[in-house]
Amino acid sequence: MSKWFFNYDSGDMGFATSESMGMSSDGDMLMRMGDNMVMNLDTSDLEMISGWPEDDSHRNPFDDDEE
């Protein structure tokens, strides 16, 4: 699964570095505030994003969720 998301306010792509932190393509640090919102820690602005990526590191890739 990709860890990238789109930032609608800045027009940049962002990358999740952990469950609650990320970085934009222009180097700004981002803190997750919700599924579709981050706080830019460089500007203190709240920004809307396409959606925070889920952490699939605990899942077995061979498990089928659909039954």
mmCIF file of C-alpha atoms in Angstrom, residues 4-67:
data_model
loop_
_atom_site.group_PDB
_atom_site.id
_atom_site.type_symbol
_atom_site.label_atom_id
_atom_site.label_comp_id
_atom_site.label_asym_id
_atom_site.label_seq_id
_atom_site.Cartn_x
_atom_site.Cartn_y
_atom_site.Cartn_z
ATOM 1 C CA TRP A 4 1.369 8.995 -0.294
ATOM 2 C CA PHE A 5 -1.535 11.439 -0.052
ATOM 3 C CA PHE A 6 -2.543 14.656 -1.840
ATOM 4 C CA ASN A 7 -2.729 17.972 0.006
ATOM 5 C CA TYR A 8 -5.666 19.936 -1.460
ATOM 6 C CA ASP A 9 -4.666 23.236 0.177
ATOM 7 C CA SER A 10 -1.036 23.393 -0.951
ATOM 8 C CA GLY A 11 -1.316 21.256 -4.095
ATOM 9 C CA ASP A 12 1.609 19.119 -2.893
ATOM 10 C CA MET A 13 1.951 15.416 -2.341
ATOM 11 C CA GLY A 14 2.644 14.216 1.176
ATOM 12 C CA PHE A 15 4.165 11.079 2.622
ATOM 13 C CA ALA A 16 3.219 9.420 5.919
ATOM 14 C CA THR A 17 6.341 8.678 7.964
ATOM 15 C CA SER A 18 4.453 7.175 10.900
ATOM 16 C CA GLU A 19 0.893 6.754 12.147
ATOM 17 C CA SER A 20 0.672 10.429 13.131
ATOM 18 C CA MET A 21 3.492 12.284 11.323
ATOM 19 C CA GLY A 22 4.298 12.996 7.710
ATOM 20 C CA MET A 23 6.202 15.243 5.351
ATOM 21 C CA SER A 24 5.092 17.215 2.320
ATOM 22 C CA SER A 25 6.943 17.130 -0.981
ATOM 23 C CA ASP A 26 8.332 20.616 -0.280
ATOM 24 C CA GLY A 27 9.799 19.500 3.079
ATOM 25 C CA ASP A 28 7.174 20.740 5.565
ATOM 26 C CA MET A 29 6.524 18.517 8.590
ATOM 27 C CA LEU A 30 2.872 17.461 8.967
ATOM 28 C CA MET A 31 0.988 16.144 12.002
ATOM 29 C CA ARG A 32 -2.161 14.098 11.478
ATOM 30 C CA MET A 33 -5.266 15.686 13.007
ATOM 31 C CA GLY A 34 -7.822 13.314 11.461
ATOM 32 C CA ASP A 35 -8.353 11.069 8.460
ATOM 33 C CA ASN A 36 -8.525 14.036 6.077
ATOM 34 C CA MET A 37 -6.742 16.822 7.968
ATOM 35 C CA VAL A 38 -3.151 17.614 8.897
ATOM 36 C CA MET A 39 -1.448 20.489 10.683
ATOM 37 C CA ASN A 40 1.516 21.946 8.861
ATOM 38 C CA LEU A 41 4.071 22.308 11.667
ATOM 39 C CA ASP A 42 6.097 24.879 9.716
ATOM 40 C CA THR A 43 3.170 27.294 9.168
ATOM 41 C CA SER A 44 0.687 26.108 11.872
ATOM 42 C CA ASP A 45 -2.031 25.907 9.197
ATOM 43 C CA LEU A 46 -4.700 23.207 9.114
ATOM 44 C CA GLU A 47 -4.816 21.613 5.677
ATOM 45 C CA MET A 48 -7.210 19.178 3.979
ATOM 46 C CA ILE A 49 -5.747 16.010 2.448
ATOM 47 C CA SER A 50 -7.066 13.158 0.344
ATOM 48 C CA GLY A 51 -6.854 10.746 3.271
ATOM 49 C CA TRP A 52 -4.247 9.433 5.682
ATOM 50 C CA PRO A 53 -2.876 6.063 4.565
ATOM 51 C CA GLU A 54 -3.707 3.067 6.722
ATOM 52 C CA ASP A 55 -0.877 1.243 8.450
ATOM 53 C CA ASP A 56 -0.882 -2.274 7.041
ATOM 54 C CA SER A 57 2.364 -3.340 8.701
ATOM 55 C CA HIS A 58 0.477 -5.538 11.203
ATOM 56 C CA ARG A 59 -1.566 -7.321 8.511
ATOM 57 C CA ASN A 60 -0.619 -10.503 6.739
ATOM 58 C CA PRO A 61 -0.624 -9.668 3.002
ATOM 59 C CA PHE A 62 -2.005 -13.140 2.230
ATOM 60 C CA ASP A 63 -5.127 -12.680 4.396
ATOM 61 C CA ASP A 64 -8.275 -12.030 2.404
ATOM 62 C CA ASP A 65 -10.536 -9.441 4.070
ATOM 63 C CA GLU A 66 -13.492 -10.209 1.810
ATOM 64 C CA GLU A 67 -15.527 -13.250 2.721
#
